mmCIF file of C-alpha atoms in Angstrom:
data_model
loop_
_atom_site.group_PDB
_atom_site.id
_atom_site.type_symbol
_atom_site.label_atom_id
_atom_site.label_comp_id
_atom_site.label_asym_id
_atom_site.label_seq_id
_atom_site.Cartn_x
_atom_site.Cartn_y
_atom_site.Cartn_z
ATOM 1 C CA MET A 1 29.402 -48.362 5.843
ATOM 2 C CA SER A 2 30.110 -45.630 3.714
ATOM 3 C CA LEU A 3 30.855 -45.452 -0.040
ATOM 4 C CA THR A 4 33.714 -44.387 -1.634
ATOM 5 C CA ILE A 5 34.296 -43.054 -5.395
ATOM 6 C CA GLU A 6 36.578 -46.414 -6.024
ATOM 7 C CA ASP A 7 33.666 -48.459 -4.687
ATOM 8 C CA PRO A 8 32.641 -50.479 -7.807
ATOM 9 C CA ARG A 9 28.686 -50.387 -6.178
ATOM 10 C CA VAL A 10 28.958 -46.440 -7.253
ATOM 11 C CA VAL A 11 29.059 -44.773 -10.700
ATOM 12 C CA GLU A 12 29.306 -41.449 -12.306
ATOM 13 C CA PHE A 13 26.938 -39.870 -13.656
ATOM 14 C CA ASP A 14 27.903 -36.517 -15.447
ATOM 15 C CA VAL A 15 25.132 -34.099 -14.697
ATOM 16 C CA GLN A 16 24.396 -30.845 -16.942
ATOM 17 C CA THR A 17 21.883 -28.800 -17.020
ATOM 18 C CA ASP A 18 20.583 -26.013 -19.284
ATOM 19 C CA GLU A 19 18.962 -22.949 -18.638
ATOM 20 C CA MET A 20 15.332 -22.743 -19.445
ATOM 21 C CA LEU A 21 12.756 -19.320 -19.829
ATOM 22 C CA VAL A 22 9.674 -19.413 -17.929
ATOM 23 C CA ASN A 23 7.226 -17.266 -17.628
ATOM 24 C CA MET A 24 4.762 -16.531 -14.890
ATOM 25 C CA GLY A 25 1.931 -14.228 -15.354
ATOM 26 C CA PRO A 26 0.576 -12.286 -16.496
ATOM 27 C CA GLN A 27 -2.588 -14.348 -15.030
ATOM 28 C CA HIS A 28 -1.049 -16.595 -11.894
ATOM 29 C CA PRO A 29 -2.210 -15.678 -8.687
ATOM 30 C CA SER A 30 1.431 -14.129 -6.662
ATOM 31 C CA THR A 31 1.829 -12.006 -9.631
ATOM 32 C CA HIS A 32 -0.898 -9.344 -7.782
ATOM 33 C CA GLY A 33 -2.385 -8.291 -11.202
ATOM 34 C CA VAL A 34 -1.520 -8.843 -14.272
ATOM 35 C CA LEU A 35 2.274 -9.377 -14.530
ATOM 36 C CA ARG A 36 4.598 -11.216 -16.113
ATOM 37 C CA LEU A 37 7.593 -12.148 -14.981
ATOM 38 C CA LEU A 38 10.456 -13.907 -17.723
ATOM 39 C CA LEU A 39 12.658 -15.947 -15.187
ATOM 40 C CA ARG A 40 15.785 -17.589 -16.587
ATOM 41 C CA THR A 41 16.553 -20.721 -14.294
ATOM 42 C CA ASP A 42 19.256 -22.930 -14.168
ATOM 43 C CA GLY A 43 17.424 -26.196 -12.920
ATOM 44 C CA GLU A 44 15.582 -24.970 -9.709
ATOM 45 C CA ILE A 45 16.982 -21.603 -9.125
ATOM 46 C CA VAL A 46 16.596 -18.459 -11.019
ATOM 47 C CA HIS A 47 19.372 -16.067 -12.591
ATOM 48 C CA GLU A 48 17.613 -13.444 -13.800
ATOM 49 C CA CYS A 49 13.645 -12.510 -13.665
ATOM 50 C CA THR A 50 12.445 -9.789 -15.863
ATOM 51 C CA PRO A 51 8.898 -8.186 -15.441
ATOM 52 C CA HIS A 52 7.209 -7.124 -18.280
ATOM 53 C CA ILE A 53 4.352 -4.550 -17.195
ATOM 54 C CA GLY A 54 1.603 -2.709 -19.474
ATOM 55 C CA TYR A 55 -1.103 -4.746 -19.407
ATOM 56 C CA LEU A 56 -3.320 -2.811 -17.291
ATOM 57 C CA HIS A 57 -2.644 0.681 -19.564
ATOM 58 C CA ARG A 58 -5.773 2.429 -19.562
ATOM 59 C CA CYS A 59 -4.078 6.149 -20.765
ATOM 60 C CA ALA A 60 -5.101 7.923 -17.394
ATOM 61 C CA GLU A 61 -2.054 10.386 -17.807
ATOM 62 C CA LYS A 62 -3.097 11.422 -21.007
ATOM 63 C CA ILE A 63 -7.138 11.462 -20.105
ATOM 64 C CA GLY A 64 -6.749 13.881 -17.436
ATOM 65 C CA GLU A 65 -5.177 16.435 -20.221
ATOM 66 C CA ASN A 66 -8.352 16.448 -21.514
ATOM 67 C CA LEU A 67 -10.333 17.125 -17.822
ATOM 68 C CA CYS A 68 -10.876 19.764 -15.322
ATOM 69 C CA ALA A 69 -8.999 18.473 -11.920
ATOM 70 C CA PRO A 70 -11.769 17.793 -10.421
ATOM 71 C CA GLN A 71 -12.687 15.111 -13.318
ATOM 72 C CA TRP A 72 -9.451 13.586 -12.463
ATOM 73 C CA ILE A 73 -10.236 12.436 -9.554
ATOM 74 C CA PRO A 74 -11.968 8.992 -10.042
ATOM 75 C CA TYR A 75 -8.980 8.223 -11.999
ATOM 76 C CA THR A 76 -7.070 8.371 -9.472
ATOM 77 C CA ASP A 77 -9.392 5.719 -7.704
ATOM 78 C CA ARG A 78 -8.170 3.442 -10.188
ATOM 79 C CA MET A 79 -4.135 3.694 -9.972
ATOM 80 C CA ASP A 80 -3.865 2.073 -6.865
ATOM 81 C CA TYR A 81 -7.794 0.177 -5.800
ATOM 82 C CA LEU A 82 -6.605 -0.777 -2.706
ATOM 83 C CA ALA A 83 -5.682 3.088 -0.884
ATOM 84 C CA ALA A 84 -8.039 4.777 -2.924
ATOM 85 C CA MET A 85 -8.388 7.629 -0.506
ATOM 86 C CA ASN A 86 -4.717 7.908 -0.569
ATOM 87 C CA MET A 87 -4.899 8.395 -4.043
ATOM 88 C CA ASN A 88 -6.965 10.796 -3.870
ATOM 89 C CA LEU A 89 -5.357 12.994 -0.903
ATOM 90 C CA GLY A 90 -2.642 12.787 -3.005
ATOM 91 C CA PHE A 91 -3.784 14.841 -6.446
ATOM 92 C CA ALA A 92 -5.415 17.061 -4.575
ATOM 93 C CA LEU A 93 -2.785 18.405 -2.224
ATOM 94 C CA THR A 94 -1.404 19.227 -5.755
ATOM 95 C CA ILE A 95 -3.691 20.758 -7.335
ATOM 96 C CA GLU A 96 -3.920 22.601 -3.922
ATOM 97 C CA LYS A 97 -0.195 23.067 -4.056
ATOM 98 C CA MET A 98 -0.421 24.747 -7.679
ATOM 99 C CA ILE A 99 -3.099 27.056 -6.724
ATOM 100 C CA GLY A 100 -1.810 28.373 -3.380
ATOM 101 C CA MET A 101 -4.992 26.918 -1.512
ATOM 102 C CA GLU A 102 -4.523 25.529 1.814
ATOM 103 C CA VAL A 103 -8.057 23.647 3.812
ATOM 104 C CA ASN A 104 -9.275 24.809 7.024
ATOM 105 C CA GLU A 105 -8.820 22.538 10.470
ATOM 106 C CA LYS A 106 -11.721 20.523 10.177
ATOM 107 C CA ALA A 107 -10.603 19.081 6.376
ATOM 108 C CA ARG A 108 -7.305 18.485 7.037
ATOM 109 C CA HIS A 109 -8.357 16.175 10.092
ATOM 110 C CA LEU A 110 -10.940 14.711 8.113
ATOM 111 C CA ARG A 111 -8.239 13.798 5.657
ATOM 112 C CA VAL A 112 -6.162 12.042 8.331
ATOM 113 C CA PHE A 113 -8.859 9.889 9.728
ATOM 114 C CA ILE A 114 -9.856 8.129 5.876
ATOM 115 C CA ALA A 115 -6.657 8.428 4.208
ATOM 116 C CA GLU A 116 -5.251 5.840 7.429
ATOM 117 C CA LEU A 117 -8.528 4.041 7.840
ATOM 118 C CA GLY A 118 -8.004 3.373 4.441
ATOM 119 C CA ARG A 119 -3.885 2.555 5.099
ATOM 120 C CA ILE A 120 -5.199 -0.097 7.235
ATOM 121 C CA ALA A 121 -7.660 -1.309 5.115
ATOM 122 C CA SER A 122 -4.655 -1.600 2.357
ATOM 123 C CA HIS A 123 -1.861 -3.041 4.736
ATOM 124 C CA LEU A 124 -4.755 -5.553 5.580
ATOM 125 C CA VAL A 125 -4.926 -6.954 2.088
ATOM 126 C CA GLY A 126 -1.054 -6.472 1.668
ATOM 127 C CA MET A 127 -0.947 -8.844 4.693
ATOM 128 C CA GLY A 128 -3.194 -11.863 3.767
ATOM 129 C CA ALA A 129 -2.340 -11.566 -0.198
ATOM 130 C CA TYR A 130 1.269 -12.715 1.283
ATOM 131 C CA GLY A 131 -0.011 -14.867 3.489
ATOM 132 C CA LEU A 132 -1.834 -16.745 -0.162
ATOM 133 C CA ASP A 133 1.499 -16.067 -1.745
ATOM 134 C CA LEU A 134 3.164 -18.572 1.108
ATOM 135 C CA GLY A 135 0.475 -20.918 1.132
ATOM 136 C CA THR A 136 -1.344 -20.174 4.005
ATOM 137 C CA PHE A 137 -5.682 -19.677 3.484
ATOM 138 C CA SER A 138 -6.793 -18.864 6.701
ATOM 139 C CA PRO A 139 -5.111 -14.973 7.626
ATOM 140 C CA PHE A 140 -6.677 -14.599 4.106
ATOM 141 C CA LEU A 141 -9.926 -14.842 4.991
ATOM 142 C CA TYR A 142 -9.098 -13.145 8.525
ATOM 143 C CA ALA A 143 -7.848 -10.007 6.835
ATOM 144 C CA PHE A 144 -10.926 -9.522 3.874
ATOM 145 C CA ARG A 145 -12.852 -10.194 7.263
ATOM 146 C CA GLU A 146 -11.817 -6.822 8.613
ATOM 147 C CA ARG A 147 -10.935 -5.369 5.553
ATOM 148 C CA GLU A 148 -14.703 -5.766 4.227
ATOM 149 C CA ILE A 149 -15.880 -3.685 7.652
ATOM 150 C CA ILE A 150 -13.810 -0.363 6.995
ATOM 151 C CA LEU A 151 -14.937 -0.828 3.083
ATOM 152 C CA ASP A 152 -18.663 -0.749 5.209
ATOM 153 C CA PHE A 153 -17.209 2.606 6.669
ATOM 154 C CA PHE A 154 -16.339 4.292 3.421
ATOM 155 C CA GLU A 155 -19.518 2.869 2.274
ATOM 156 C CA ASP A 156 -20.981 5.363 4.439
ATOM 157 C CA ILE A 157 -19.019 7.876 4.056
ATOM 158 C CA CYS A 158 -19.893 8.416 0.404
ATOM 159 C CA GLY A 159 -21.564 5.192 -1.103
ATOM 160 C CA ALA A 160 -19.067 4.094 -2.807
ATOM 161 C CA ARG A 161 -16.419 1.074 -1.210
ATOM 162 C CA LEU A 162 -13.557 0.378 -3.425
ATOM 163 C CA THR A 163 -12.887 3.672 -6.041
ATOM 164 C CA CYS A 164 -14.287 6.221 -3.493
ATOM 165 C CA SER A 165 -13.348 9.550 -5.203
ATOM 166 C CA TYR A 166 -13.936 11.159 -1.712
ATOM 167 C CA VAL A 167 -10.972 13.262 -0.784
ATOM 168 C CA THR A 168 -11.213 16.540 -3.332
ATOM 169 C CA MET A 169 -9.655 19.911 -3.794
ATOM 170 C CA GLY A 170 -10.720 21.652 -0.701
ATOM 171 C CA GLY A 171 -11.413 18.838 1.760
ATOM 172 C CA ALA A 172 -14.072 16.086 0.632
ATOM 173 C CA THR A 173 -16.764 15.524 -0.495
ATOM 174 C CA HIS A 174 -19.636 15.220 1.488
ATOM 175 C CA ASP A 175 -18.881 15.466 5.777
ATOM 176 C CA LEU A 176 -18.632 12.309 8.050
ATOM 177 C CA PRO A 177 -22.821 10.564 8.887
ATOM 178 C CA GLU A 178 -23.217 11.813 12.960
ATOM 179 C CA SER A 179 -24.954 8.015 12.902
ATOM 180 C CA ILE A 180 -25.127 4.611 11.366
ATOM 181 C CA ASP A 181 -25.858 1.516 11.187
ATOM 182 C CA VAL A 182 -23.369 -1.233 12.685
ATOM 183 C CA PRO A 183 -21.897 -3.022 9.767
ATOM 184 C CA ASP A 184 -23.325 -6.783 9.749
ATOM 185 C CA GLY A 185 -20.023 -7.778 9.947
ATOM 186 C CA LEU A 186 -18.623 -6.124 12.990
ATOM 187 C CA ALA A 187 -22.018 -6.634 14.857
ATOM 188 C CA ALA A 188 -21.438 -10.948 13.987
ATOM 189 C CA LEU A 189 -17.940 -10.236 15.557
ATOM 190 C CA LEU A 190 -18.745 -8.417 18.606
ATOM 191 C CA LYS A 191 -21.907 -10.951 19.708
ATOM 192 C CA ILE A 192 -24.898 -7.904 19.325
ATOM 193 C CA PRO A 193 -28.003 -7.560 17.128
ATOM 194 C CA LYS A 194 -27.557 -6.966 14.163
ATOM 195 C CA GLY A 195 -28.706 -3.290 12.555
ATOM 196 C CA GLY A 196 -28.452 -1.269 15.602
ATOM 197 C CA HIS A 197 -28.051 2.610 14.845
ATOM 198 C CA LYS A 198 -24.997 3.946 17.147
ATOM 199 C CA PRO A 199 -23.118 7.113 16.263
ATOM 200 C CA PHE A 200 -20.467 6.855 13.718
ATOM 201 C CA PHE A 201 -17.567 7.832 16.064
ATOM 202 C CA GLU A 202 -18.115 5.061 18.475
ATOM 203 C CA VAL A 203 -19.076 2.686 15.844
ATOM 204 C CA ILE A 204 -15.327 3.250 14.765
ATOM 205 C CA GLU A 205 -14.414 2.940 18.465
ATOM 206 C CA MET A 206 -15.658 -0.951 18.528
ATOM 207 C CA PHE A 207 -13.811 -1.734 15.209
ATOM 208 C CA LEU A 208 -10.470 -0.157 16.423
ATOM 209 C CA SER A 209 -11.040 -1.682 19.895
ATOM 210 C CA TRP A 210 -11.706 -5.122 18.275
ATOM 211 C CA LEU A 211 -9.193 -5.036 15.491
ATOM 212 C CA GLU A 212 -6.110 -3.933 18.074
ATOM 213 C CA LYS A 213 -6.529 -7.203 19.606
ATOM 214 C CA ARG A 214 -7.051 -9.044 16.234
ATOM 215 C CA VAL A 215 -2.567 -8.172 15.480
ATOM 216 C CA ALA A 216 -1.551 -10.549 18.310
ATOM 217 C CA GLU A 217 -3.701 -13.489 16.253
ATOM 218 C CA TYR A 218 -1.619 -11.941 13.060
ATOM 219 C CA HIS A 219 1.041 -12.660 14.292
ATOM 220 C CA ALA A 220 0.951 -16.423 15.758
ATOM 221 C CA LEU A 221 -0.892 -17.111 12.035
ATOM 222 C CA LEU A 222 1.826 -15.171 9.816
ATOM 223 C CA THR A 223 5.018 -12.813 11.960
ATOM 224 C CA ASN A 224 6.512 -15.284 14.328
ATOM 225 C CA ASN A 225 5.034 -18.825 12.493
ATOM 226 C CA ALA A 226 7.718 -21.197 12.060
ATOM 227 C CA ILE A 227 7.125 -21.868 8.790
ATOM 228 C CA PHE A 228 6.298 -18.314 7.875
ATOM 229 C CA ILE A 229 9.769 -17.353 8.808
ATOM 230 C CA LYS A 230 11.978 -20.422 7.218
ATOM 231 C CA ARG A 231 9.949 -18.811 4.167
ATOM 232 C CA THR A 232 10.390 -14.834 4.244
ATOM 233 C CA ALA A 233 14.059 -14.439 6.832
ATOM 234 C CA GLY A 234 17.045 -14.046 4.751
ATOM 235 C CA ILE A 235 15.416 -14.235 1.479
ATOM 236 C CA GLY A 236 15.014 -11.142 -1.131
ATOM 237 C CA ILE A 237 17.482 -9.587 0.422
ATOM 238 C CA LEU A 238 17.499 -5.632 -0.922
ATOM 239 C CA THR A 239 20.485 -3.549 0.321
ATOM 240 C CA ARG A 240 20.008 -0.439 2.213
ATOM 241 C CA GLU A 241 21.829 1.219 -0.939
ATOM 242 C CA MET A 242 20.396 -0.418 -3.795
ATOM 243 C CA ALA A 243 17.122 0.080 -2.140
ATOM 244 C CA ILE A 244 18.046 4.015 -2.811
ATOM 245 C CA SER A 245 19.808 3.407 -6.110
ATOM 246 C CA HIS A 246 16.559 1.769 -7.579
ATOM 247 C CA GLY A 247 14.192 4.805 -5.678
ATOM 248 C CA CYS A 248 12.375 2.395 -3.386
ATOM 249 C CA THR A 249 10.167 4.122 -0.862
ATOM 250 C CA GLY A 250 7.214 3.818 1.858
ATOM 251 C CA PRO A 251 7.546 -0.164 3.776
ATOM 252 C CA VAL A 252 10.008 -1.223 0.957
ATOM 253 C CA LEU A 253 12.131 1.195 1.547
ATOM 254 C CA ARG A 254 12.285 1.226 5.712
ATOM 255 C CA GLY A 255 12.442 -2.592 5.579
ATOM 256 C CA SER A 256 16.126 -2.277 4.677
ATOM 257 C CA GLY A 257 16.883 -0.021 7.261
ATOM 258 C CA VAL A 258 16.166 3.691 6.187
ATOM 259 C CA ASP A 259 14.038 5.621 8.594
ATOM 260 C CA TYR A 260 12.117 7.848 6.280
ATOM 261 C CA ASP A 261 8.661 8.954 5.810
ATOM 262 C CA LEU A 262 6.909 11.664 4.107
ATOM 263 C CA ARG A 263 4.460 11.848 6.434
ATOM 264 C CA ARG A 264 7.363 13.214 9.089
ATOM 265 C CA ASP A 265 9.747 13.983 5.751
ATOM 266 C CA GLY A 266 7.683 15.821 3.015
ATOM 267 C CA GLU A 267 6.774 19.032 2.230
ATOM 268 C CA PRO A 268 4.560 21.930 4.165
ATOM 269 C CA ILE A 269 1.636 21.373 3.017
ATOM 270 C CA TYR A 270 1.392 17.420 3.695
ATOM 271 C CA THR A 271 3.422 17.875 7.205
ATOM 272 C CA ARG A 272 1.121 19.984 8.447
ATOM 273 C CA MET A 273 -1.732 17.445 8.203
ATOM 274 C CA TYR A 274 0.076 15.097 11.101
ATOM 275 C CA ALA A 275 1.709 17.829 12.836
ATOM 276 C CA ASP A 276 -0.066 17.255 15.789
ATOM 277 C CA TYR A 277 -0.395 13.669 15.399
ATOM 278 C CA ASP A 278 1.284 11.091 17.826
ATOM 279 C CA PHE A 279 3.269 8.249 16.245
ATOM 280 C CA LYS A 280 6.315 6.723 14.996
ATOM 281 C CA VAL A 281 8.045 5.426 11.858
ATOM 282 C CA HIS A 282 9.050 1.913 12.037
ATOM 283 C CA SER A 283 12.253 1.060 10.293
ATOM 284 C CA ALA A 284 14.301 -2.144 10.323
ATOM 285 C CA PRO A 285 16.245 -3.810 12.183
ATOM 286 C CA PHE A 286 13.774 -4.703 14.714
ATOM 287 C CA LYS A 287 14.823 -5.899 18.197
ATOM 288 C CA ASP A 288 11.863 -8.673 18.401
ATOM 289 C CA ALA A 289 12.920 -10.260 14.604
ATOM 290 C CA PRO A 290 13.580 -13.689 14.892
ATOM 291 C CA ARG A 291 17.779 -14.830 15.063
ATOM 292 C CA ASP A 292 17.478 -15.367 10.803
ATOM 293 C CA VAL A 293 16.448 -12.468 9.959
ATOM 294 C CA VAL A 294 18.606 -10.302 7.255
ATOM 295 C CA LEU A 295 17.945 -6.453 7.199
ATOM 296 C CA GLY A 296 16.551 -5.968 4.000
ATOM 297 C CA ASP A 297 14.849 -9.115 3.719
ATOM 298 C CA CYS A 298 11.215 -10.539 2.864
ATOM 299 C CA TRP A 299 10.514 -10.801 6.952
ATOM 300 C CA SER A 300 11.258 -7.542 7.176
ATOM 301 C CA ARG A 301 8.931 -5.715 4.499
ATOM 302 C CA PHE A 302 6.059 -7.547 5.788
ATOM 303 C CA TYR A 303 6.910 -6.778 9.690
ATOM 304 C CA VAL A 304 7.365 -3.175 8.767
ATOM 305 C CA ARG A 305 3.072 -2.965 7.256
ATOM 306 C CA MET A 306 2.281 -5.336 9.910
ATOM 307 C CA VAL A 307 3.486 -2.152 12.557
ATOM 308 C CA GLU A 308 2.921 0.646 10.380
ATOM 309 C CA LEU A 309 -1.140 -0.547 10.585
ATOM 310 C CA VAL A 310 -1.205 -0.544 14.323
ATOM 311 C CA GLU A 311 0.216 2.970 14.100
ATOM 312 C CA ALA A 312 -2.773 3.787 11.361
ATOM 313 C CA ILE A 313 -5.065 2.879 14.177
ATOM 314 C CA GLY A 314 -3.951 5.108 16.634
ATOM 315 C CA ILE A 315 -3.911 7.877 14.439
ATOM 316 C CA VAL A 316 -7.539 7.573 13.752
ATOM 317 C CA ARG A 317 -8.344 6.688 16.838
ATOM 318 C CA GLN A 318 -6.834 10.739 17.324
ATOM 319 C CA SER A 319 -7.637 12.025 14.971
ATOM 320 C CA ILE A 320 -11.937 11.774 15.737
ATOM 321 C CA PRO A 321 -11.521 14.080 18.848
ATOM 322 C CA LYS A 322 -9.191 16.745 16.674
ATOM 323 C CA TYR A 323 -11.964 16.145 14.226
ATOM 324 C CA GLN A 324 -14.444 17.066 17.051
ATOM 325 C CA ALA A 325 -13.613 20.034 17.952
ATOM 326 C CA ALA A 326 -12.322 21.388 15.151
ATOM 327 C CA GLU A 327 -13.565 24.734 13.857
ATOM 328 C CA GLY A 328 -14.847 24.727 9.146
ATOM 329 C CA SER A 329 -16.989 23.043 6.870
ATOM 330 C CA HIS A 330 -15.765 19.586 4.948
ATOM 331 C CA LYS A 331 -14.952 21.537 2.515
ATOM 332 C CA ASP A 332 -13.664 25.136 1.643
ATOM 333 C CA THR A 333 -15.039 26.184 -2.262
ATOM 334 C CA PHE A 334 -12.981 24.736 -4.817
ATOM 335 C CA LYS A 335 -14.800 26.161 -8.058
ATOM 336 C CA PHE A 336 -15.023 23.086 -10.722
ATOM 337 C CA ASN A 337 -13.538 24.627 -13.509
ATOM 338 C CA THR A 338 -11.358 26.434 -11.409
ATOM 339 C CA LYS A 339 -8.354 27.998 -14.293
ATOM 340 C CA LEU A 340 -5.032 26.458 -13.838
ATOM 341 C CA PRO A 341 -2.205 29.284 -13.552
ATOM 342 C CA LYS A 342 0.739 28.605 -16.591
ATOM 343 C CA ASP A 343 3.051 26.768 -13.971
ATOM 344 C CA GLU A 344 3.922 23.216 -12.760
ATOM 345 C CA VAL A 345 4.084 21.685 -9.356
ATOM 346 C CA TYR A 346 4.941 18.477 -7.846
ATOM 347 C CA LEU A 347 3.873 16.345 -4.605
ATOM 348 C CA GLU A 348 4.731 13.147 -3.526
ATOM 349 C CA THR A 349 2.681 12.176 -0.801
ATOM 350 C CA GLU A 350 2.898 8.763 1.582
ATOM 351 C CA CYS A 351 0.393 5.984 0.413
ATOM 352 C CA PRO A 352 0.497 2.496 2.040
ATOM 353 C CA ARG A 353 2.972 1.072 -0.956
ATOM 354 C CA GLY A 354 5.407 4.006 -0.501
ATOM 355 C CA GLN A 355 5.394 7.357 -2.309
ATOM 356 C CA MET A 356 3.254 8.777 -4.641
ATOM 357 C CA GLY A 357 3.937 11.404 -6.662
ATOM 358 C CA PHE A 358 2.115 13.817 -8.967
ATOM 359 C CA TYR A 359 2.900 16.709 -11.696
ATOM 360 C CA VAL A 360 0.721 19.154 -12.706
ATOM 361 C CA VAL A 361 1.760 21.630 -15.527
ATOM 362 C CA GLY A 362 -1.012 24.292 -16.026
ATOM 363 C CA ASN A 363 -1.438 26.319 -18.772
ATOM 364 C CA GLY A 364 -4.054 29.380 -17.725
ATOM 365 C CA THR A 365 -7.140 26.810 -18.577
ATOM 366 C CA ALA A 366 -9.342 24.845 -16.000
ATOM 367 C CA GLU A 367 -7.793 21.774 -18.129
ATOM 368 C CA PRO A 368 -4.008 21.063 -17.484
ATOM 369 C CA LEU A 369 -1.493 21.077 -20.375
ATOM 370 C CA ARG A 370 0.301 17.771 -18.629
ATOM 371 C CA THR A 371 -0.730 14.804 -16.543
ATOM 372 C CA ARG A 372 1.920 12.560 -14.975
ATOM 373 C CA ALA A 373 1.684 9.809 -11.768
ATOM 374 C CA LYS A 374 4.784 9.261 -10.451
ATOM 375 C CA SER A 375 4.423 4.999 -9.318
ATOM 376 C CA SER A 376 5.859 3.882 -6.053
ATOM 377 C CA CYS A 377 5.293 0.477 -6.860
ATOM 378 C CA PHE A 378 7.229 0.651 -10.771
ATOM 379 C CA CYS A 379 9.971 1.540 -8.328
ATOM 380 C CA ASN A 380 10.026 -0.731 -6.304
ATOM 381 C CA LEU A 381 9.405 -3.482 -9.033
ATOM 382 C CA SER A 382 12.493 -2.536 -10.412
ATOM 383 C CA ILE A 383 14.618 -4.214 -7.982
ATOM 384 C CA THR A 384 13.127 -7.695 -8.375
ATOM 385 C CA ASP A 385 16.199 -9.071 -10.755
ATOM 386 C CA HIS A 386 18.094 -7.748 -8.135
ATOM 387 C CA ILE A 387 16.884 -9.733 -5.146
ATOM 388 C CA CYS A 388 15.127 -13.087 -7.254
ATOM 389 C CA ALA A 389 18.522 -13.419 -8.039
ATOM 390 C CA GLY A 390 19.599 -16.801 -6.894
ATOM 391 C CA VAL A 391 16.958 -17.844 -4.564
ATOM 392 C CA PRO A 392 14.837 -21.338 -5.949
ATOM 393 C CA LEU A 393 12.029 -20.842 -8.264
ATOM 394 C CA ALA A 394 9.673 -21.718 -4.903
ATOM 395 C CA ASP A 395 10.777 -18.699 -3.070
ATOM 396 C CA VAL A 396 9.568 -16.142 -6.079
ATOM 397 C CA PRO A 397 5.827 -15.451 -5.172
ATOM 398 C CA ALA A 398 7.427 -15.217 -1.696
ATOM 399 C CA VAL A 399 9.703 -11.953 -3.295
ATOM 400 C CA VAL A 400 7.721 -10.931 -5.305
ATOM 401 C CA GLY A 401 4.657 -11.116 -2.651
ATOM 402 C CA SER A 402 7.249 -8.709 -0.289
ATOM 403 C CA LEU A 403 7.157 -5.372 -2.417
ATOM 404 C CA ASP A 404 3.041 -5.486 -2.558
ATOM 405 C CA ILE A 405 2.598 -4.102 -5.923
ATOM 406 C CA VAL A 406 -0.409 -3.150 -7.928
ATOM 407 C CA MET A 407 -0.504 -3.369 -10.964
ATOM 408 C CA GLY A 408 -2.799 -0.576 -12.144
ATOM 409 C CA GLU A 409 -0.710 2.266 -10.511
ATOM 410 C CA ILE A 410 2.375 0.337 -11.937
ATOM 411 C CA ASP A 411 0.852 1.382 -15.620
ATOM 412 C CA ARG A 412 -1.925 3.635 -15.692
#
């Protein structure tokens, strides 16, 4: 029997809640680095989310004014340390644009190969870490298992795994190896004897073929998982207009329905690298999206990265025969103390998290007058107050995690 307000068994309470300030971070695992989020909440609902940054500031831009261009390459590694190869490429292209340098065909295809391998590794981390944000551990382990193999390849190529300093002005510091030992992780997955020595590109193809088959597994664990959809669909909605007005780029922008990618739409010095490649730029809405998905929500941003991972596999495959058939060296001559003209130049490239820009002012010496890095994650982070307002406190990790930020790139 239903009760009415007149029933003597019903007692009315005048429930009042006070606003509370809650600090999330800077040591919270869901903030993807040393990020502090100051949340103003009313009960369980977030009314305001203010990001506080600067905990990882290392004066990278000021240091760049006291170094010649090749010496600053290692500092770009440490901005987005999950996509070091892509960061190296952006700054190298900026200097080449300034001095009017164009690398040979072989170096261009080598750069595409290494940049897209870096994109795969970065999106694997983004996928695994996002699953961890939402409370599932298995995808995190699978993602890092695959990423470790790519880092093994990087180690074979240049000797470093994370901060590579590999792509530089004129091309790359080393040519790709002819043959390598099959990484132990890949040998275990393929159930072949460890320590086998095979041609480099044969090992790469073995890995790509295996990874391609795992994508369906990732979708089953996350993308199409009912709990994952419940946590991400219709949450943290970023409209197309808001994304553009805040300068959002990369998967965050494409997840809001803007079809824009600098590999296709950027400046000629960058787009000519990809001119001979067949790839698609994916943006929301998606035909195969679950019915609860809304344009610009967390699920859409996540799915953009998943389809980009598959596209990157295809680009790496295309780059191998192009690199093998191309003439030239892995690096054109660029003197260590090359003087930069009295000019200024700015260039953006499509990194895994969005458009990373470098601005350089020359003064006629080898050391630039000014170096400046424009962070994609900084712009993407600026929307947190808008997309977190009105969501439950428990959904904040889902919203912030969907932006896939790296604090080293923001703070510099």
